[in-house]
Short mmCIF file of C-alpha atoms in Angstrom, two decimals:
data_model
loop_
_atom_site.label_atom_id
_atom_site.label_comp_id
_atom_site.label_asym_id
_atom_site.label_seq_id
_atom_site.Cartn_x
_atom_site.Cartn_y
_atom_site.Cartn_z
CA MET A 414 0.00 0.00 0.00
CA PRO A 415 1.42 3.46 -0.92
CA ARG A 416 2.83 5.57 1.90
CA ARG A 417 0.10 8.19 1.60
CA TRP A 418 -2.56 5.64 2.54
CA TRP A 419 -0.54 4.55 5.60
CA ALA A 420 -0.31 8.24 6.47
CA LEU A 421 -4.12 8.32 6.28
CA VAL A 422 -4.21 5.48 8.82
CA ALA A 423 -1.97 7.47 11.17
CA VAL A 424 -4.05 10.63 10.75
CA SER A 425 -7.29 8.70 11.29
CA LEU A 426 -6.03 7.05 14.50
CA ALA A 427 -4.96 10.43 15.88
CA THR A 428 -8.31 11.96 14.94
CA PHE A 429 -10.18 9.13 16.63
CA MET A 430 -8.30 9.63 19.90
CA THR A 431 -8.74 13.39 20.09
CA TYR A 432 -12.41 13.37 19.11
CA LEU A 433 -13.12 10.49 21.48
CA ASP A 434 -11.89 12.57 24.40
CA ASN A 435 -14.53 15.20 23.64
CA ASN A 436 -17.22 13.04 25.23
CA VAL A 437 -15.78 9.78 26.57
CA THR A 438 -15.90 11.09 30.14
CA ASN A 439 -19.62 11.99 30.16
CA VAL A 440 -21.07 8.62 31.17
CA ALA A 441 -18.11 7.87 33.48
CA ILE A 442 -18.62 11.04 35.54
CA PRO A 443 -20.52 9.36 38.44
CA THR A 444 -17.73 6.80 38.88
CA ILE A 445 -15.01 9.47 38.77
CA GLN A 446 -16.94 11.58 41.29
CA ARG A 447 -17.17 8.73 43.79
CA ASP A 448 -13.52 7.76 43.41
CA LEU A 449 -11.97 11.23 43.58
CA HIS A 450 -14.61 12.86 45.84
CA LEU A 451 -15.23 15.72 43.45
CA SER A 452 -17.81 18.48 43.72
CA VAL A 453 -20.20 19.22 40.87
CA ALA A 454 -18.01 22.14 39.81
CA GLY A 455 -14.98 19.87 39.80
CA LEU A 456 -16.82 17.38 37.59
CA GLU A 457 -17.72 20.11 35.12
CA TRP A 458 -14.08 21.08 34.84
CA VAL A 459 -13.03 17.47 34.22
CA VAL A 460 -15.23 17.54 31.11
CA SER A 461 -14.74 21.14 30.02
CA SER A 462 -11.03 21.74 30.72
CA TYR A 463 -10.13 19.66 27.67
CA ILE A 464 -12.49 21.64 25.43
CA LEU A 465 -11.29 24.95 26.91
CA VAL A 466 -7.66 24.51 25.82
CA PHE A 467 -8.53 22.58 22.65
CA ALA A 468 -10.81 25.31 21.31
CA GLY A 469 -8.66 28.16 22.61
CA LEU A 470 -5.43 27.10 20.88
CA LEU A 471 -6.69 25.52 17.64
CA LEU A 472 -5.98 28.57 15.49
CA ALA A 473 -2.50 28.89 16.97
CA GLY A 474 -1.88 25.20 16.28
CA GLY A 475 -2.93 25.58 12.66
CA ARG A 476 -0.61 28.51 12.07
CA LEU A 477 2.33 26.77 13.78
CA ALA A 478 1.78 23.76 11.53
CA ASP A 479 1.74 25.86 8.36
CA VAL A 480 4.93 27.72 9.31
CA TYR A 481 7.05 25.07 11.05
CA GLY A 482 5.81 21.89 9.37
CA ARG A 483 2.70 19.75 9.68
CA ARG A 484 4.57 16.48 10.33
CA ARG A 485 6.62 18.11 13.08
CA LEU A 486 3.56 19.54 14.83
CA PHE A 487 1.71 16.23 14.37
CA VAL A 488 4.49 14.39 16.19
CA VAL A 489 4.76 17.01 18.96
CA GLY A 490 0.99 17.19 19.50
CA LEU A 491 0.59 13.42 19.46
CA SER A 492 3.41 12.99 21.99
CA VAL A 493 1.91 15.57 24.36
CA PHE A 494 -1.57 14.07 24.02
CA THR A 495 -0.37 10.49 24.64
CA LEU A 496 1.71 11.39 27.71
CA ALA A 497 -1.12 13.51 29.12
CA SER A 498 -3.52 10.57 28.64
CA LEU A 499 -1.19 8.38 30.68
CA GLY A 500 -1.09 11.01 33.42
CA ALA A 501 -4.89 11.39 33.41
CA GLY A 502 -5.35 7.65 33.87
CA LEU A 503 -2.94 7.67 36.83
CA ALA A 504 -4.43 10.80 38.45
CA GLY A 505 -5.15 10.38 42.13
CA SER A 506 -7.00 13.65 42.72
CA GLY A 507 -9.37 15.99 40.95
CA GLY A 508 -6.68 18.64 40.55
CA GLU A 509 -4.29 16.19 38.90
CA LEU A 510 -6.98 14.92 36.55
CA ILE A 511 -8.01 18.43 35.49
CA GLY A 512 -4.36 19.37 34.96
CA PHE A 513 -3.73 16.41 32.68
CA ARG A 514 -6.99 17.11 30.83
CA LEU A 515 -5.68 20.61 30.15
CA ALA A 516 -2.48 19.05 28.78
CA GLN A 517 -4.56 16.73 26.59
CA GLY A 518 -6.29 19.79 25.18
CA LEU A 519 -2.92 21.36 24.36
CA GLY A 520 -1.79 18.22 22.53
CA ALA A 521 -5.07 18.03 20.62
CA ALA A 522 -4.86 21.72 19.62
CA LEU A 523 -1.42 21.12 18.09
CA LEU A 524 -2.43 17.79 16.54
CA VAL A 525 -5.91 18.21 15.05
CA PRO A 526 -5.20 21.06 12.56
CA THR A 527 -2.34 19.03 11.07
CA THR A 528 -4.53 16.02 10.27
CA LEU A 529 -6.53 17.60 7.46
CA ALA A 530 -3.53 19.61 6.28
CA ILE A 531 -1.45 16.42 5.95
CA LEU A 532 -4.19 14.87 3.81
CA VAL A 533 -4.44 17.93 1.55
CA ALA A 534 -0.66 17.97 1.09
CA GLY A 535 -0.30 14.21 0.65
CA PHE A 536 -3.11 13.55 -1.84
CA ASP A 537 -2.58 15.51 -5.07
CA ASN A 538 -5.24 13.55 -6.94
CA LEU A 539 -8.52 15.21 -6.00
CA ARG A 540 -10.53 12.00 -6.27
CA GLU A 541 -8.18 10.29 -3.80
CA ARG A 542 -8.21 13.41 -1.61
CA ALA A 543 -12.00 13.30 -1.44
CA THR A 544 -11.83 9.65 -0.40
CA ALA A 545 -9.21 10.40 2.26
CA ILE A 546 -11.22 13.31 3.68
CA GLY A 547 -14.28 11.06 3.69
CA VAL A 548 -12.42 8.52 5.81
CA TRP A 549 -11.16 11.28 8.12
CA THR A 550 -14.66 12.70 8.53
CA ALA A 551 -16.23 9.30 9.22
CA ILE A 552 -13.56 8.37 11.76
CA GLY A 553 -13.97 11.64 13.64
CA ALA A 554 -17.76 11.39 13.77
CA ALA A 555 -17.60 7.70 14.68
CA ALA A 556 -15.37 8.62 17.63
CA LEU A 557 -18.03 11.03 18.86
CA ALA A 558 -20.62 8.27 18.58
CA ALA A 559 -18.39 5.61 20.17
CA GLY A 560 -17.44 7.80 23.13
CA PRO A 561 -20.53 7.03 25.24
CA LEU A 562 -20.22 3.28 24.57
CA ILE A 563 -16.52 3.10 25.42
CA GLY A 564 -16.86 5.35 28.45
CA GLY A 565 -19.93 3.53 29.72
CA PHE A 566 -18.47 0.05 29.29
CA ILE A 567 -15.17 0.92 30.97
CA SER A 568 -16.75 2.77 33.88
CA GLN A 569 -19.18 -0.08 34.48
CA HIS A 570 -16.67 -2.95 34.27
CA PHE A 571 -13.15 -1.51 34.82
CA HIS A 572 -11.37 1.34 36.59
CA TRP A 573 -12.27 4.68 35.00
CA GLY A 574 -8.58 5.37 34.31
CA TRP A 575 -8.73 2.98 31.37
CA ILE A 576 -10.75 5.62 29.53
CA PHE A 577 -7.44 7.44 29.16
CA PHE A 578 -5.04 4.48 29.21
CA ILE A 579 -6.46 3.18 25.91
CA ASN A 580 -4.95 6.24 24.21
CA VAL A 581 -1.41 5.22 25.15
CA PRO A 582 -0.86 2.13 22.94
CA VAL A 583 -2.84 3.73 20.12
CA GLY A 584 -0.73 6.87 20.45
CA VAL A 585 2.54 4.92 20.33
CA ILE A 586 1.45 2.97 17.22
CA THR A 587 0.28 6.19 15.56
CA LEU A 588 3.57 7.93 16.36
CA ILE A 589 5.59 5.13 14.73
CA LEU A 590 3.34 5.18 11.66
CA ALA A 591 3.65 8.95 11.35
CA LEU A 592 7.43 8.96 11.61
CA VAL A 593 7.65 6.34 8.86
CA THR A 594 4.91 7.41 6.44
CA VAL A 595 4.06 11.13 6.80
CA THR A 596 6.00 13.50 4.57
CA GLU A 597 6.83 16.96 5.90
CA SER A 598 4.92 19.88 4.37
CA ARG A 599 4.50 23.56 5.19
CA ASP A 600 3.37 26.84 3.72
CA THR A 601 6.44 27.68 1.62
CA THR A 602 5.22 31.23 0.98
CA ALA A 603 4.96 32.06 4.68
CA VAL A 604 7.58 34.11 6.48
CA ARG A 605 9.08 31.85 9.16
CA ARG A 606 8.00 34.00 12.04
CA LEU A 607 4.92 33.84 14.19
CA ASP A 608 2.15 36.37 14.05
CA LEU A 609 2.33 36.93 17.82
CA PRO A 610 -0.45 39.56 18.01
CA GLY A 611 -2.72 37.20 16.05
CA LEU A 612 -1.77 34.18 18.15
CA VAL A 613 -2.30 35.97 21.46
CA THR A 614 -5.54 37.74 20.58
CA SER A 615 -7.12 34.64 18.99
CA ALA A 616 -6.21 32.51 22.01
CA VAL A 617 -7.57 35.11 24.46
CA MET A 618 -10.74 35.50 22.37
CA LEU A 619 -11.48 31.76 22.34
CA PHE A 620 -10.38 31.15 25.94
CA ALA A 621 -12.58 33.94 27.29
CA LEU A 622 -15.59 32.90 25.20
CA THR A 623 -15.22 29.24 26.12
CA TYR A 624 -14.81 30.05 29.82
CA ALA A 625 -17.92 32.24 29.83
CA LEU A 626 -19.99 29.55 28.12
CA ILE A 627 -18.78 26.85 30.52
CA GLU A 628 -19.25 28.84 33.74
CA GLY A 629 -22.20 31.05 32.76
CA HIS A 630 -24.92 28.76 34.10
CA ASP A 631 -23.37 28.26 37.55
CA LYS A 632 -21.97 31.74 38.14
CA GLY A 633 -24.92 33.52 36.53
CA TRP A 634 -25.12 34.96 33.04
CA THR A 635 -25.33 38.50 34.42
CA SER A 636 -22.52 38.13 36.95
CA GLY A 637 -19.56 40.46 36.64
CA LEU A 638 -17.14 37.63 35.91
CA ILE A 639 -19.19 36.18 33.04
CA LEU A 640 -20.07 39.55 31.51
CA GLY A 641 -16.41 40.51 31.84
CA SER A 642 -15.34 37.31 30.07
CA PHE A 643 -17.72 38.01 27.19
CA ALA A 644 -16.40 41.58 27.02
CA VAL A 645 -12.78 40.38 26.98
CA SER A 646 -13.66 37.95 24.18
CA ALA A 647 -15.34 40.70 22.14
CA VAL A 648 -12.42 43.12 22.62
CA ALA A 649 -9.91 40.39 21.73
CA ALA A 650 -11.93 39.58 18.59
CA GLY A 651 -11.73 43.22 17.50
CA LEU A 652 -8.02 43.38 18.22
CA PHE A 653 -7.53 40.11 16.34
CA ALA A 654 -9.29 41.48 13.25
CA LEU A 655 -7.25 44.69 13.49
CA ALA A 656 -3.97 42.82 13.91
CA GLU A 657 -4.67 40.47 11.01
CA SER A 658 -5.67 43.28 8.67
CA ARG A 659 -2.37 45.08 9.35
CA SER A 660 0.00 42.11 9.52
CA ALA A 661 2.36 41.41 6.62
CA ALA A 662 2.14 37.68 7.44
CA PRO A 663 -1.25 37.21 9.12
CA MET A 664 -2.21 33.99 10.83
CA VAL A 665 -5.66 34.19 9.23
CA ASN A 666 -6.13 36.10 5.99
CA LEU A 667 -9.47 37.81 6.60
CA SER A 668 -10.11 37.99 2.86
CA LEU A 669 -10.85 34.25 3.05
CA PHE A 670 -14.24 35.11 4.49
CA ARG A 671 -15.14 36.98 1.32
CA SER A 672 -15.46 33.54 -0.23
CA ARG A 673 -19.09 32.47 -0.21
CA VAL A 674 -18.01 28.83 -0.07
CA PHE A 675 -15.60 29.25 2.83
CA SER A 676 -17.80 31.47 4.99
CA GLY A 677 -21.06 29.70 4.17
CA GLY A 678 -19.53 26.27 4.60
CA THR A 679 -18.09 27.25 7.98
CA VAL A 680 -21.47 28.60 9.10
CA THR A 681 -23.09 25.33 8.01
CA MET A 682 -20.57 23.34 10.05
CA MET A 683 -21.24 25.57 13.05
CA LEU A 684 -25.00 25.06 12.79
CA TRP A 685 -24.42 21.31 12.57
CA ALA A 686 -22.16 21.35 15.64
CA PHE A 687 -24.38 23.79 17.52
CA GLY A 688 -27.24 21.34 17.49
CA VAL A 689 -25.44 18.03 17.45
CA PHE A 690 -23.04 18.50 20.35
CA GLY A 691 -25.78 19.90 22.53
CA ILE A 692 -28.39 17.27 21.86
CA TYR A 693 -25.76 14.54 22.05
CA PHE A 694 -25.12 15.42 25.69
CA PHE A 695 -28.79 15.61 26.65
CA THR A 696 -29.77 12.45 24.76
CA SER A 697 -27.31 10.54 26.93
CA LEU A 698 -29.13 11.91 30.00
CA TYR A 699 -32.49 10.97 28.46
CA LEU A 700 -31.40 7.40 27.84
CA GLN A 701 -30.08 6.87 31.36
CA ASN A 702 -32.28 9.08 33.55
CA ILE A 703 -35.63 8.65 31.78
CA LEU A 704 -35.43 5.28 30.02
CA GLY A 705 -33.31 3.70 32.75
CA PHE A 706 -30.56 2.40 30.44
CA SER A 707 -27.28 1.31 31.99
CA PRO A 708 -24.16 3.22 30.83
CA THR A 709 -23.24 0.34 28.51
CA LYS A 710 -26.72 0.05 27.03
CA ALA A 711 -26.91 3.81 26.53
CA GLY A 712 -23.61 3.68 24.69
CA LEU A 713 -24.78 0.79 22.54
CA ALA A 714 -27.71 2.88 21.33
CA PHE A 715 -25.25 5.16 19.53
CA VAL A 716 -23.44 2.33 17.70
CA PRO A 717 -25.93 1.84 14.80
CA MET A 718 -25.78 5.57 14.19
CA ALA A 719 -21.98 5.42 13.98
CA VAL A 720 -22.08 2.46 11.58
CA LEU A 721 -24.53 4.15 9.24
CA LEU A 722 -22.59 7.41 9.45
CA ILE A 723 -19.44 5.65 8.23
CA ALA A 724 -21.37 3.91 5.45
CA SER A 725 -23.04 7.11 4.24
CA ALA A 726 -19.72 9.00 4.35
CA ALA A 727 -18.24 6.33 2.08
CA ILE A 728 -20.93 6.84 -0.58
CA ALA A 729 -21.10 10.63 -0.23
CA PRO A 730 -18.56 11.43 -3.01
CA PRO A 731 -20.42 9.55 -5.79
CA ILE A 732 -23.71 11.00 -4.57
CA ALA A 733 -22.20 14.50 -4.67
CA ALA A 734 -20.96 13.75 -8.20
CA ARG A 735 -24.54 13.04 -9.26
CA LEU A 736 -26.47 15.59 -7.21
CA ALA A 737 -23.81 18.34 -6.84
CA PRO A 738 -22.26 19.28 -3.47
CA HIS A 739 -24.82 21.91 -2.46
CA ARG A 740 -27.74 19.50 -2.92
CA THR A 741 -25.88 16.67 -1.18
CA VAL A 742 -24.99 18.75 1.89
CA ALA A 743 -28.48 20.24 2.10
CA LEU A 744 -30.00 16.76 1.78
CA GLY A 745 -27.77 15.48 4.56
CA MET A 746 -28.79 18.33 6.86
CA LEU A 747 -32.45 17.71 6.03
CA ILE A 748 -32.17 13.99 6.86
CA MET A 749 -30.49 14.90 10.16
CA ALA A 750 -33.35 17.27 10.99
CA VAL A 751 -35.90 14.54 10.32
CA GLY A 752 -33.99 12.12 12.53
CA LEU A 753 -33.89 14.63 15.37
CA ALA A 754 -37.60 15.36 14.92
CA LEU A 755 -38.37 11.66 15.41
CA PHE A 756 -36.77 11.85 18.86
CA GLY A 757 -39.27 14.58 19.70
CA ARG A 758 -42.04 11.98 19.38
CA LEU A 759 -40.50 9.64 21.96
CA GLY A 760 -41.62 9.57 25.57
CA ALA A 761 -40.73 7.88 28.84
CA GLY A 762 -41.72 4.45 27.52
CA ALA A 763 -39.50 4.36 24.44
CA SER A 764 -37.78 1.06 23.67
CA PHE A 765 -34.35 0.40 22.20
CA ALA A 766 -35.98 -0.42 18.86
CA SER A 767 -38.05 2.77 18.79
CA LEU A 768 -34.87 4.82 19.14
CA MET A 769 -33.32 3.38 16.01
CA PRO A 770 -35.19 5.28 13.25
CA GLY A 771 -34.06 8.62 14.66
CA PHE A 772 -30.49 7.45 15.29
CA LEU A 773 -30.17 5.85 11.85
CA LEU A 774 -31.52 8.84 9.95
CA PHE A 775 -29.31 11.17 11.94
CA GLY A 776 -26.22 9.06 11.22
CA ALA A 777 -27.03 8.79 7.52
CA GLY A 778 -27.48 12.55 7.18
CA ALA A 779 -24.36 13.41 9.17
CA GLY A 780 -22.18 11.14 7.04
CA LEU A 781 -23.70 12.35 3.79
CA MET A 782 -23.09 16.05 4.39
CA GLN A 783 -19.71 16.21 6.10
CA VAL A 784 -17.46 14.90 3.32
CA PRO A 785 -18.60 17.27 0.52
CA LEU A 786 -18.83 20.13 3.02
CA THR A 787 -15.29 19.60 4.32
CA ASN A 788 -13.96 19.31 0.77
CA ALA A 789 -15.70 22.54 -0.22
CA VAL A 790 -14.35 24.52 2.73
CA LEU A 791 -10.79 23.30 2.22
CA HIS A 792 -10.88 23.94 -1.52
CA ALA A 793 -11.95 27.53 -0.87
CA MET A 794 -8.40 28.48 0.06
CA PRO A 795 -4.92 27.70 -1.31
CA PRO A 796 -3.54 24.30 -0.20
CA ALA A 797 -0.51 25.98 1.38
CA ARG A 798 -2.81 27.46 4.03
CA SER A 799 -4.68 24.24 4.72
CA GLY A 800 -3.44 24.09 8.32
CA VAL A 801 -5.20 27.33 9.23
CA ALA A 802 -8.25 26.31 7.17
CA ALA A 803 -8.51 23.07 9.12
CA ALA A 804 -7.97 24.95 12.38
CA LEU A 805 -10.73 27.44 11.54
CA LEU A 806 -13.10 24.62 10.67
CA ASN A 807 -12.34 22.67 13.85
CA ALA A 808 -12.34 25.76 16.09
CA SER A 809 -15.73 26.85 14.74
CA ARG A 810 -17.10 23.37 15.35
CA GLU A 811 -15.76 23.14 18.92
CA VAL A 812 -16.95 26.60 19.96
CA ALA A 813 -20.33 26.12 18.26
CA GLY A 814 -20.67 22.74 19.95
CA LEU A 815 -19.98 24.25 23.35
CA LEU A 816 -22.44 27.04 22.58
CA GLY A 817 -24.99 24.40 21.63
CA ILE A 818 -24.60 22.60 24.95
CA THR A 819 -25.06 25.90 26.78
CA LEU A 820 -28.02 27.33 24.87
CA ILE A 821 -29.88 24.07 24.34
CA GLY A 822 -29.34 23.40 28.04
CA ALA A 823 -30.84 26.80 28.82
CA VAL A 824 -33.90 25.98 26.68
CA LEU A 825 -34.21 22.59 28.35
CA ARG A 826 -33.91 23.97 31.90
CA SER A 827 -36.35 26.81 31.20
CA ARG A 828 -39.03 24.44 29.89
CA GLN A 829 -38.25 21.92 32.63
CA GLY A 830 -38.64 24.62 35.30
CA ALA A 831 -41.98 25.73 33.85
CA ALA A 832 -43.25 22.14 33.90
CA LEU A 833 -42.16 21.69 37.52
CA ARG A 834 -43.98 24.88 38.52
CA HIS A 835 -47.13 23.49 36.92
CA GLY A 836 -46.96 20.41 39.13
CA HIS A 837 -45.42 17.87 36.76
CA GLY A 838 -43.07 15.22 38.09
CA ALA A 839 -39.30 15.30 37.69
CA SER A 840 -39.21 12.82 34.79
CA ALA A 841 -42.09 14.44 32.92
CA SER A 842 -40.54 17.87 33.40
CA PHE A 843 -37.15 16.75 32.08
CA LEU A 844 -38.87 15.14 29.10
CA ALA A 845 -40.72 18.38 28.34
CA GLY A 846 -37.42 20.27 28.46
CA TYR A 847 -35.70 17.66 26.31
CA HIS A 848 -38.40 17.93 23.64
CA ALA A 849 -38.09 21.74 23.68
CA GLY A 850 -34.33 21.41 23.20
CA LEU A 851 -34.91 19.03 20.31
CA ALA A 852 -37.28 21.48 18.63
CA PHE A 853 -34.67 24.22 18.95
CA THR A 854 -32.02 21.91 17.47
CA VAL A 855 -34.23 20.92 14.52
CA ALA A 856 -34.73 24.61 13.74
CA LEU A 857 -30.96 25.20 13.73
CA VAL A 858 -30.25 22.27 11.44
CA ALA A 859 -33.06 23.42 9.13
CA VAL A 860 -31.35 26.80 8.80
CA GLY A 861 -28.23 24.85 7.82
CA VAL A 862 -30.18 23.28 4.94
CA ILE A 863 -30.78 26.72 3.44
CA VAL A 864 -27.32 28.12 4.15
CA SER A 865 -25.52 25.13 2.63
CA TYR A 866 -27.71 25.09 -0.49
CA VAL A 867 -27.03 28.77 -1.17
CA ALA A 868 -23.34 28.87 -0.18
CA LEU A 869 -22.15 25.81 -2.07
CA ARG A 870 -23.90 26.39 -5.38
CA LYS A 871 -21.82 26.52 -8.59
CA LEU A 872 -19.17 24.21 -7.15
CA PRO A 873 -17.94 21.32 -9.35
CA ARG A 874 -20.06 18.20 -8.92
CA SER A 875 -17.17 16.17 -7.54
CA ALA A 876 -13.47 16.12 -7.04
CA GLY A 877 -13.45 13.30 -9.56
CA GLU A 878 -14.25 15.71 -12.39
CA GLN A 879 -11.07 17.58 -11.48
CA GLN A 880 -8.79 14.69 -10.68
CA GLU A 881 -6.15 15.94 -13.11
CA THR A 882 -6.16 19.44 -11.63
CA THR A 883 -2.78 20.50 -10.33
CA ALA A 884 -2.13 22.16 -7.01
CA GLU A 885 -1.40 25.41 -8.85
CA GLN A 886 -4.78 25.27 -10.60
CA VAL A 887 -6.49 24.70 -7.28
CA GLU A 888 -4.78 27.80 -5.90
CA GLU A 889 -5.87 29.79 -8.98
CA ALA A 890 -9.44 28.60 -8.56
CA ALA A 891 -9.40 29.56 -4.88
CA ALA A 892 -8.00 32.99 -5.75
CA ALA A 893 -10.75 33.47 -8.33
CA GLU A 894 -13.36 32.51 -5.77
CA LEU A 895 -11.91 35.04 -3.35
CA ALA A 896 -11.97 37.71 -6.03
CA ARG A 897 -15.70 37.19 -6.45
#
């Protein structure tokens, strides 16, 4: 097998590990709480500390990869992530666990932007590149689906530390593969110096926003600390835009957002993540707290969705070749919305079988839309800047996902509180809130149907029609798109 396909294996394994750690701890939280004697606030930080650093440093990681080499940053990020996973599994206190989760987030922020960039650099043939990105997309989404199953099974049958220990052998194997198969690449047009104002202001912007979203519910949305965090994020965003517009070698070229494909595709990904990450979290609560599923059984419910997601991602390129990317992405978003709507019809007596139509439709839609969408966003900028493009895509998804958890949670708690005040029981009140959150999510995904259809129009029907296109032609096409 050619080296580039082994490099895809390495990239996919790394992606699986980092995405898995987004949600693998959720169903293991009760076990961790009992063992480490953590407060509720401590538990929240075990889950959110990883996302805080991951989201806050993604843009910096993408720029570092473009300037200093994607293979180099891949190896550094993977090493940090693997060692931090070992430390998290060995943690004997809440403080130690949170500290190692922060280190995991740092490793992931350096690692994740390089994964897509390595694929763009390693696959010159656009048909092969589309296939590779399809595999990458399916693996990442499957990790999100497998997280509850793996976390639930381990916490129910083994010590919770194995949630993190499983990353260690996978990380070592991935490191060896990367050293042997991944070819170094970088942005050869970039000045080999860091855009420090851009790095600092983007990190502060994302850190402050993420912190405010995580702590807003407990500390109060109108508290001085939370309002101050939002204000710091807004000021940092303005300073970031100012710094990038004046920099001779900006970390993010703001002209990229003049591209309808790049900006519209990113918004579509954010709408997807906004709804999906939020409802993912609350569906796990629904399965365990309302339907009475064990952690393992709740995790198993997500498996058919993951399988169908992988299958639909595999057939997405030929479907996009027939329907065109904008129709394929919009169709995928529509199927996801229908799947989520089916959950809104389920009550406290739902069976495992009755869950499947919603899960299967959701998985099919998610796999169908992500491959052509990711291809479109990456093709909207020159390949030399693919590290920052991947970082922007992942950062937008992480922040939108966190925002989804926060806002959908606010909708759920508001409706739940109203039901409690009207004399409904705890289970019935949670179910009412859950259905309200689902309705909100369906509306968001429906907006994504429209945005994706409009933003991705006039794209080529598939990468296969351009398989002979050179890298230089791709850059010219991206420049033409920007000029429009």
